[in-house]
CSV table of C-alpha atoms in Angstrom, one decimal:
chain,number,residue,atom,x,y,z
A,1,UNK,CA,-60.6,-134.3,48.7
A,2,UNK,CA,-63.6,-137.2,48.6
A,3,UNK,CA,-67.4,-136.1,48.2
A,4,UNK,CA,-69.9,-137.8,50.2
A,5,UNK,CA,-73.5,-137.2,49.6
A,6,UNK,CA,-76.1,-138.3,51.9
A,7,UNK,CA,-80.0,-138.1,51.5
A,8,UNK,CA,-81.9,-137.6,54.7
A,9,UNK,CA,-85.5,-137.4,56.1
A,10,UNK,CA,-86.6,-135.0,59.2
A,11,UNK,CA,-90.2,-135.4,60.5
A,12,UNK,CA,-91.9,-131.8,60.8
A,13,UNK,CA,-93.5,-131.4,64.2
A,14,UNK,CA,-97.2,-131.9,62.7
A,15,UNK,CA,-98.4,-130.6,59.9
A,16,UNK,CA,-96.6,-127.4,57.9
A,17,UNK,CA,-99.0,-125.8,55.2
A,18,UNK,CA,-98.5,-122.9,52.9
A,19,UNK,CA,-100.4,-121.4,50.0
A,20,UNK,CA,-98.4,-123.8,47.3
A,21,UNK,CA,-99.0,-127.0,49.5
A,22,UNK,CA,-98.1,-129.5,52.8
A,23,UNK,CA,-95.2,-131.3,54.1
A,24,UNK,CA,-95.1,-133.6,56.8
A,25,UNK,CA,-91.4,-134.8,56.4
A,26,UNK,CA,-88.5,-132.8,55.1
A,27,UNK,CA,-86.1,-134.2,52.9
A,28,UNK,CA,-82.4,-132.9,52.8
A,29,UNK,CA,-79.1,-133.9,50.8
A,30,UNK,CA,-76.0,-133.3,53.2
A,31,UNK,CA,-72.8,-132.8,50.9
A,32,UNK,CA,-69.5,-134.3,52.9
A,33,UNK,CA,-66.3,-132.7,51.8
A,34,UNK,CA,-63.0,-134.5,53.7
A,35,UNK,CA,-59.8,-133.6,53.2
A,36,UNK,CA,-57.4,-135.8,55.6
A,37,UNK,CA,-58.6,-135.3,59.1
A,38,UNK,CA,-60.6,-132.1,58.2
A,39,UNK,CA,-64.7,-132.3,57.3
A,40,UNK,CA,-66.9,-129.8,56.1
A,41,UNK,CA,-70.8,-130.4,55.5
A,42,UNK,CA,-73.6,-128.0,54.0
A,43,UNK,CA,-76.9,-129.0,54.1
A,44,UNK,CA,-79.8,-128.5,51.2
A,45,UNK,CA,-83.8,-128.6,51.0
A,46,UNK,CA,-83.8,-127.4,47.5
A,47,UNK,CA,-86.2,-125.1,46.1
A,48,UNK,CA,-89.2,-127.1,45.7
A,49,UNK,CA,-91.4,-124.3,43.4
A,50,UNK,CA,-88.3,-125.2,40.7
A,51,UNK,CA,-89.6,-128.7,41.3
A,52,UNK,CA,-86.3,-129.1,43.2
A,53,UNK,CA,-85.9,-132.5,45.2
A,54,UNK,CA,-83.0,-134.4,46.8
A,55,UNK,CA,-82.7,-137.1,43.5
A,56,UNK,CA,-82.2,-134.1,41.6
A,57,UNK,CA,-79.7,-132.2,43.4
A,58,UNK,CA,-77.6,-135.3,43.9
A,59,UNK,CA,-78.0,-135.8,39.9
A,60,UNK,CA,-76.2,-132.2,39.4
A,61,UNK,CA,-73.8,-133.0,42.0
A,62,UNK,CA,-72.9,-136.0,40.8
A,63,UNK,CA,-72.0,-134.6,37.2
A,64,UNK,CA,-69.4,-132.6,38.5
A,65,UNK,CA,-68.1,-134.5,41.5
A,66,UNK,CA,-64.3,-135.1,39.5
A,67,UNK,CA,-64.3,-131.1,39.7
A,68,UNK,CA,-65.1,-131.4,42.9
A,69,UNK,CA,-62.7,-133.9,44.3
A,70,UNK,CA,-59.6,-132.0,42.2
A,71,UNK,CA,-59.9,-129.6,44.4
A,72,UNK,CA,-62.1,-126.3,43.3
A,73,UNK,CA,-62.8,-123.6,45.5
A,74,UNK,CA,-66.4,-121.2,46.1
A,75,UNK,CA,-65.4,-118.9,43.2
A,76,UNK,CA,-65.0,-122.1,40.7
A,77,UNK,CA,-68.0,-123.4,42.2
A,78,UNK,CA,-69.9,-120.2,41.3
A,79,UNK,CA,-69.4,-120.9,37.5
A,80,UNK,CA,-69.8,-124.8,37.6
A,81,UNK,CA,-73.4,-125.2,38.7
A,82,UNK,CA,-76.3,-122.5,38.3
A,83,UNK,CA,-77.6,-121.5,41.3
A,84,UNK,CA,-80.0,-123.6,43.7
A,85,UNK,CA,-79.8,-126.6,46.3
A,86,UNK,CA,-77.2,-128.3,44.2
A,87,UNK,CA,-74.8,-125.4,44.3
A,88,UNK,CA,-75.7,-124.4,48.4
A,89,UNK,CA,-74.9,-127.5,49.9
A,90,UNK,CA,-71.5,-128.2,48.4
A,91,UNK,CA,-70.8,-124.3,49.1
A,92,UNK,CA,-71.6,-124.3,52.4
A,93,UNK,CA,-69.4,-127.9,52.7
A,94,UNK,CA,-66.6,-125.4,51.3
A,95,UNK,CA,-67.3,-123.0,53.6
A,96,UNK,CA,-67.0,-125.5,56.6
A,97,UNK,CA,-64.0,-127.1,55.5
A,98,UNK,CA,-61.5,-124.5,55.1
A,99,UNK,CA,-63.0,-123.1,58.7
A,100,UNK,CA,-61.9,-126.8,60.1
A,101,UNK,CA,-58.6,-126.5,57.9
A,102,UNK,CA,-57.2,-123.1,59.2
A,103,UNK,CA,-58.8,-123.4,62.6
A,104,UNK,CA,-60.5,-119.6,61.6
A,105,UNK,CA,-64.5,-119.5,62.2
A,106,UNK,CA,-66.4,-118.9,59.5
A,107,UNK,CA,-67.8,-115.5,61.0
A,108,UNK,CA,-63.9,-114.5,60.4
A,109,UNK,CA,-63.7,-116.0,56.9
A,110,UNK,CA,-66.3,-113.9,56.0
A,111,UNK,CA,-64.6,-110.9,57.5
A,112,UNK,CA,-67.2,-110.2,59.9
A,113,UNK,CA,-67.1,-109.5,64.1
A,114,UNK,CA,-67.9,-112.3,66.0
A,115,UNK,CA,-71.9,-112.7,65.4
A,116,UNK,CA,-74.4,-111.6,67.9
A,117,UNK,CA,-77.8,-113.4,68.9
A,118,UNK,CA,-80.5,-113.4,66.5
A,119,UNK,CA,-84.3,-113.0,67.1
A,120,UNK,CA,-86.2,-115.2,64.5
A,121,UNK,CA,-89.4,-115.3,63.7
A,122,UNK,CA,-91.3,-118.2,64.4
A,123,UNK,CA,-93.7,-119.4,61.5
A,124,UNK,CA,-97.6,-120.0,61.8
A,125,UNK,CA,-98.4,-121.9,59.2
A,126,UNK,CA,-101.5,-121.7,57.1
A,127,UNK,CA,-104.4,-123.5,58.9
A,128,UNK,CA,-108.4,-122.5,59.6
A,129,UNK,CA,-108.0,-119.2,61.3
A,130,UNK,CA,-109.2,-120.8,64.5
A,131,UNK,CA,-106.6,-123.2,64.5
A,132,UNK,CA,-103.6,-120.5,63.4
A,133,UNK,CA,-104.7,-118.2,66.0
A,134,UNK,CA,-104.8,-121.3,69.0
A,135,UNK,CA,-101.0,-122.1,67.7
A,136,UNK,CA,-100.1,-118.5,67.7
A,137,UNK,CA,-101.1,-118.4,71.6
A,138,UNK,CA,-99.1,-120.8,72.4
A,139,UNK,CA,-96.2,-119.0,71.3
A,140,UNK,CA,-97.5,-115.7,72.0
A,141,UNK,CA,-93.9,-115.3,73.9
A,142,UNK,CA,-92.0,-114.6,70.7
A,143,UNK,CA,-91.4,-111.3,69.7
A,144,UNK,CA,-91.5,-112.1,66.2
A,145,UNK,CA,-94.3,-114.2,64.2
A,146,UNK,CA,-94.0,-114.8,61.2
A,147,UNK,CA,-97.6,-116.0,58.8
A,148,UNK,CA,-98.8,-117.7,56.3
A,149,UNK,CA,-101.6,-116.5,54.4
A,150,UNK,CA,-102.6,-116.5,50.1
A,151,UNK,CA,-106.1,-117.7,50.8
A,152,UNK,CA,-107.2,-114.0,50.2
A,153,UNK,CA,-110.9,-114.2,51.4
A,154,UNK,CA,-110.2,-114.4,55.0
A,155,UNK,CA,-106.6,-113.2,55.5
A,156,UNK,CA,-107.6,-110.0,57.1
A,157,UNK,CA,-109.5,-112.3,59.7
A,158,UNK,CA,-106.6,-114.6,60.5
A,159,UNK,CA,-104.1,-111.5,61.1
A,160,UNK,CA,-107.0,-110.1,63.3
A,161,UNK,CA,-107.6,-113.4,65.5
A,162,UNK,CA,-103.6,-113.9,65.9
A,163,UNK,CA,-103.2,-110.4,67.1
A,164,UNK,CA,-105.8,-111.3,69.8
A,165,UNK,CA,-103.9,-114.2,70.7
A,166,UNK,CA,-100.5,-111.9,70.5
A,167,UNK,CA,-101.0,-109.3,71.3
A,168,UNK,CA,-97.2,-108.3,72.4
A,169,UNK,CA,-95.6,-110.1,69.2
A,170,UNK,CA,-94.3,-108.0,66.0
A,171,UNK,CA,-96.4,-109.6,63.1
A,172,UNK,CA,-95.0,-110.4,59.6
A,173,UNK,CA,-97.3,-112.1,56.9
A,174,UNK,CA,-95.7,-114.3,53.6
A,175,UNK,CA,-99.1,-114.7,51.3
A,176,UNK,CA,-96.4,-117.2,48.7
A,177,UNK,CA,-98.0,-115.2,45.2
A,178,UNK,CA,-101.2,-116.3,46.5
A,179,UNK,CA,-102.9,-112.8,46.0
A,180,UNK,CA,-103.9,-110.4,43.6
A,181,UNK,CA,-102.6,-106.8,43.7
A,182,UNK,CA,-106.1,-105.7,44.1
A,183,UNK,CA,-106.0,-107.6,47.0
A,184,UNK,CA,-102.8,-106.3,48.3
A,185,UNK,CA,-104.0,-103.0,48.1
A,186,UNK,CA,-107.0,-103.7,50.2
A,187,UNK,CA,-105.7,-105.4,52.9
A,188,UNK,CA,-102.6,-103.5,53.3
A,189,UNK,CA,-104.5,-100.9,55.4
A,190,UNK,CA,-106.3,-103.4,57.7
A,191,UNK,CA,-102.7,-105.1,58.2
A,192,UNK,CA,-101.2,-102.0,59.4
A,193,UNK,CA,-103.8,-101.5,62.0
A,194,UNK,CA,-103.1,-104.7,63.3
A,195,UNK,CA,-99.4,-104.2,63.1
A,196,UNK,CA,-97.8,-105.9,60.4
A,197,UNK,CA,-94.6,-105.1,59.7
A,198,UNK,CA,-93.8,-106.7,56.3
A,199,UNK,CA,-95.6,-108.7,53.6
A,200,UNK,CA,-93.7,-111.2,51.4
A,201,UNK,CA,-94.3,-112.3,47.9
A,202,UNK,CA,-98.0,-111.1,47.7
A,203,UNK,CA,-98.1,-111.6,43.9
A,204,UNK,CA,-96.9,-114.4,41.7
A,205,UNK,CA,-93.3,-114.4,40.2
A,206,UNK,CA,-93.5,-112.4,36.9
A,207,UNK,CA,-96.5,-110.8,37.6
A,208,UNK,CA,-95.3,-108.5,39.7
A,209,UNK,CA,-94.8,-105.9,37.6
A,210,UNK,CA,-97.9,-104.2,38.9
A,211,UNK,CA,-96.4,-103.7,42.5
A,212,UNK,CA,-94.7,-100.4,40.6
A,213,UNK,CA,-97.8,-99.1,41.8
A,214,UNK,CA,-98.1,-100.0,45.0
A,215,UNK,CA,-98.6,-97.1,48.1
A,216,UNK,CA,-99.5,-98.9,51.1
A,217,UNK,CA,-98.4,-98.4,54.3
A,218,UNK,CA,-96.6,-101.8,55.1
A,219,UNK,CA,-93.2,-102.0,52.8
A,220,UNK,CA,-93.1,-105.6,50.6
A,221,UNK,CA,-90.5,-107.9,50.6
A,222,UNK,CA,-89.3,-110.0,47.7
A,223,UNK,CA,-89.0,-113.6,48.1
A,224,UNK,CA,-89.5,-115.8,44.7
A,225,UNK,CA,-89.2,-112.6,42.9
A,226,UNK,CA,-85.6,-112.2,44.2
A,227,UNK,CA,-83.1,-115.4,43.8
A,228,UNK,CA,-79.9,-113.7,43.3
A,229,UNK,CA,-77.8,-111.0,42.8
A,230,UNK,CA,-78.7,-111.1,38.6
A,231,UNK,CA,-82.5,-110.8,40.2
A,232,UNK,CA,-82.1,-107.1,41.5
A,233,UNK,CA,-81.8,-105.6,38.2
A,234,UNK,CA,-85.5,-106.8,36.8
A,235,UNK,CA,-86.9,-106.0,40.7
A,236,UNK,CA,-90.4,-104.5,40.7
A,237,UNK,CA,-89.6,-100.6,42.3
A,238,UNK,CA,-92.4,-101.6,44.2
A,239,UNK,CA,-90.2,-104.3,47.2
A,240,UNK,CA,-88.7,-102.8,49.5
A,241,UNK,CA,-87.2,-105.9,51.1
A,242,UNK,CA,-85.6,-109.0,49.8
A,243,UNK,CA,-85.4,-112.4,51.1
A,244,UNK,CA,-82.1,-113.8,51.1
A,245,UNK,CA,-82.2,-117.7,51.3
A,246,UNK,CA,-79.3,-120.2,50.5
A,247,UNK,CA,-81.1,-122.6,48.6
A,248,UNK,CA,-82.1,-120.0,46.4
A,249,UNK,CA,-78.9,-118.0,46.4
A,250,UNK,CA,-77.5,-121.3,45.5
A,251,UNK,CA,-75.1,-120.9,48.5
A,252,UNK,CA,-73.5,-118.6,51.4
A,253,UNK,CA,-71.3,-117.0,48.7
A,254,UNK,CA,-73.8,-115.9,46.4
A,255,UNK,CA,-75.8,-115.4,49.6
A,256,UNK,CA,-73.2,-112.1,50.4
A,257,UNK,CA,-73.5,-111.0,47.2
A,258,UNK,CA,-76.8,-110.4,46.7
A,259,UNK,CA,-76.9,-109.4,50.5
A,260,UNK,CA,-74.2,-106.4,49.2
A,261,UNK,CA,-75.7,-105.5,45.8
A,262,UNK,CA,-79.2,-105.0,48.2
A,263,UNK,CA,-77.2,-102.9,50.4
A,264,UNK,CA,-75.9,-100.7,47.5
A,265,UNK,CA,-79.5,-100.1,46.1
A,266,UNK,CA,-80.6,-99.5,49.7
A,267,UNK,CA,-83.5,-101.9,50.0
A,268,UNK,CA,-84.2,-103.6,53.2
A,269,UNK,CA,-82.6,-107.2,53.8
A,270,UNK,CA,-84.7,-110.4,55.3
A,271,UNK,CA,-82.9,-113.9,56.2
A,272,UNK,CA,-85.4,-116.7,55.3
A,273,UNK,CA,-84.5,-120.4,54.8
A,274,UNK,CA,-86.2,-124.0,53.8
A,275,UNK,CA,-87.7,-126.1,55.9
A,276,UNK,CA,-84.2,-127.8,57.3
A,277,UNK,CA,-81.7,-129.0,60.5
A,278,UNK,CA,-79.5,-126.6,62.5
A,279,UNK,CA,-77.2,-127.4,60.1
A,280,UNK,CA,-78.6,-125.9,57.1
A,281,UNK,CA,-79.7,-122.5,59.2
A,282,UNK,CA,-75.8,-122.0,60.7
A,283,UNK,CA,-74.0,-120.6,57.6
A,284,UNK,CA,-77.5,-118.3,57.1
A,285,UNK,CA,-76.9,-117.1,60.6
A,286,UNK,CA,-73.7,-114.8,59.4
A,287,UNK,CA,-76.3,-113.2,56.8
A,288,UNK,CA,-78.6,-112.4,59.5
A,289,UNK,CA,-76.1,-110.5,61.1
A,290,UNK,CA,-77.2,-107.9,58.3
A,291,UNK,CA,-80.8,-108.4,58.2
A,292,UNK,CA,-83.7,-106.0,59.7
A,293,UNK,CA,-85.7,-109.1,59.5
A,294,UNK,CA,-84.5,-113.3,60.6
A,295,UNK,CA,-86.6,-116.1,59.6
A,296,UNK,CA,-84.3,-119.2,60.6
A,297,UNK,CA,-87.0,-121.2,62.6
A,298,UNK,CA,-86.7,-124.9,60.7
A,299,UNK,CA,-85.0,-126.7,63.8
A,300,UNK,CA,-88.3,-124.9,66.0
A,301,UNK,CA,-91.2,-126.4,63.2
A,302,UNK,CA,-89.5,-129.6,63.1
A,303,UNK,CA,-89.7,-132.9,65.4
A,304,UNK,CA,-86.1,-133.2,66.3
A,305,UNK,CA,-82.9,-131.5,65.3
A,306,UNK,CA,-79.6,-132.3,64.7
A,307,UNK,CA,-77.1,-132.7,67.9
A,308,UNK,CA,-75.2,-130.4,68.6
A,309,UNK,CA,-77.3,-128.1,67.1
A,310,UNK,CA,-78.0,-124.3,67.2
A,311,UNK,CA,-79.3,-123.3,70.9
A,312,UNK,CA,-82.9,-121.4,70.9
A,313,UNK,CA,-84.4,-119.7,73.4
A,314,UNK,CA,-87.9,-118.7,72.7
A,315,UNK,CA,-87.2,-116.3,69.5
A,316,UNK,CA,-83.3,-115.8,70.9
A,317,UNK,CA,-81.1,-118.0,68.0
A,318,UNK,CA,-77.5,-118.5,69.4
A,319,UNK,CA,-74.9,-118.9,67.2
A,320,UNK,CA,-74.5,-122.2,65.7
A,321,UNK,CA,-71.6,-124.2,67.7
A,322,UNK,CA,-68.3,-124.7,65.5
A,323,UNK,CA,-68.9,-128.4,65.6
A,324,UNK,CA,-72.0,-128.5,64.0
A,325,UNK,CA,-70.9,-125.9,61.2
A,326,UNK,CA,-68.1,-122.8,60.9
C-alpha cells in the first residue's frame, strides 16, 4: 500500500465569519491510500481551535506513514494517532479503500440500510444583523438554517430580523463559547419565541460546568465540549445534544462510536463538519443517517466543489456518489 498526501486550497464563496474569526479560503490535506488498482481518499480541515493546520497534520502523518504503508487497518489506526484531522483523513482513506477493494459501499461496511436523503442546514454566518438577515432571505427556501452568533449584545436582534426574513425555515443558533451562562439564560426565552430549535456551544470549553443549571426551554448541544467518545463521561448534565464531527472524532470510526455511546446515554445526536469539499462531508453523511440534526453544508458556503460531488438540492443532500467516496 503507498500513501499520498496532498495539501489543497478551496475559495469560500465570500466571506465566512464566526465568533473565533474569518476565513476566506479553506485549506484541506487529502490522504491517498492505493493498493494495486484500488484508491481510497479522506479528506481533512483540521480542528483549527487546537491550532490545527494542514503542515501539521501532514507532520503527524508523516511520522507514521511506514505503519501505514505495512498495511494497518481503522482499529490499529485508532491506537497510532490521537484523535483529530491527522487521524480522520487517513481513516476515512481506509474507509474508501476497502469499499473499492470488495466492491461493498461503505453504507454496507458500516452495517447500515442503504442511506436516505438528508436535509442540512445551511449556515448564516456572523455578519451585522442587517447583512445576516439580507443572506438569510435569499435562502429563505431551506427548511433548516443554521446561525452564527457569540456577539451577545445583539444576538436576540439578529435571530429576530432572520425570522422576518424566514419566516417558514426551522432556526438553529451555534454562539462558538462566545456567551456567558447569564446570557444563555436570558436569551433562551426570546429564542424560543422566535423558534429556535437548538443552541450549540453557548459557553467556553471547560467552563461549562455551570450549564448543570441550566432550564430553558431550547435543549443545548455540545460541540467543542464533546470530541469523542472519552468526552461523554466529563459532559455537563446540562447538553442535551452533541455534535459529532470527523475532524474532531478523529475519523468515521471514532465517529460511530461516540454516535453509539450518545445513543446509550440517550442524548440527542447533531452531524456537523469543517468547512470542506464533498469529499470530506460523504463518509459524515452515514452518521447523519442517525442524527435529529445535519449540518453538512461546506460544498453550499464554498466557491466550487469537487466533481463529481454530492448532489444538493436546496436543503435536500443526496448521497455522496461511490466515485467520489464509499
Amino acid at each position: 500500500m503507498t500513501l499520498t498526501l496532498t495539501n489543497e486550497q478551496w475559495p469560500v464563496a465570500g466571506t465566512f465569519r464566526i465568533a473565533r474569526g474569518v476565513q476566506t479560503q479553506v485549506p484541506l490535506l487529502i490522504a491517498e491510500l492505493r493498493d494495486g488498482p484500488h484508491v481510497g481518499r479522506g479528506e481533512a480541515a483540521g480542528v483549527n481551535y487546537h491550532d490545527e493546520t494542514v503542515a501539521s497534520m501532514r507532520a503527524q502523518i508523516e511520522a507514521v506513514r511506514t505503519e501505514v504503508e505495512a498495511g494497518l487497518d481503522r482499529m490499529a489506526l485508532l491506537d497510532l494517532l490521537p484523535a483529530g484531522g491527522a487521524r480522520n483523513a487517513l481513516d476515512c482513506a481506509l474507509w474508501d479503500l476497502e469499499a473499492k477493494r470488495t466492491g461493498t459501499p461503505a453504507w454496507q461496511l458500516a452495517q447500515q440500510g442503504p442511506p436516505d436523503p438528508l436535509t442540512t442546514a445551511y449556515t448564516i454566518s456572523l455578519d451585522t444583523p442587517e447583512a445576516m438577515a439580507a443572506k438569510a432571505r435569499a435562502h429563505a427556501t431551506y427548511r433548516l438554517l443554521k446561525v452564527k452568533l457569540g456577539t451577545a449584545e445583539d444576538d436576540v436582534e439578529r435571530i429576530r430580523l432572520i425570522r422576518e426574513a424566514a419566516p417558514e425555515a426551522a432556526l438553529i443558533v451555534d454562539a462558538n463559547e462566545g456567551w456567558t451562562f447569564e446570557q444563555v439564560e436570558a436569551y433562551a426565552p426570546a429564542l424560543h419565541e422566535l423558534g429556535v430549535l437548538l443552541i450549540e456551544q453557548p459557553l467556553p470549553d471547560g467552563q461549562d460546568e455551570a450549564l448543570s443549571a441550566y432550564r430553558g426551554p431550547v435543549p443545548l448541544c455540545a460541540d467543542e465540549s464533546c470530541q469523542t467518545s472519552a468526552s461523554l463521561d466529563a459532559l455537563s448534565p446540562g447538553y442535551a445534544y452533541v455534535n459529532i464531527k470527523l475532524d474532531k472524532t478523529g475519523g468515521l470510526t471514532e465517529a460511530f462510536h461516540l454516535l453509539r455511546a450518545a445513543q446509550a446515554r440517550n442524548l440527542g445526536l447533531m452531524v456537523g463538519c469543517m468547512l470542506g469539499t464533498s469529499l470530506g462531508m460523504a463518509p459524515a453523511f452515514l452518521i447523519g443517517q442517525h442524527c435529529r440534526f445535519v449540518d453538512l453544508d461546506g460544498p453550499l458556503l464554498q466557491a466550487k466543489d469537487r466533481t463529481p460531488g454530492i448532489r444538493y438540492n436546496g436543503s435536500t443532500m443526496h448521497a455522496p456518489p461511490p466515485e467520489l467516496w464509499g
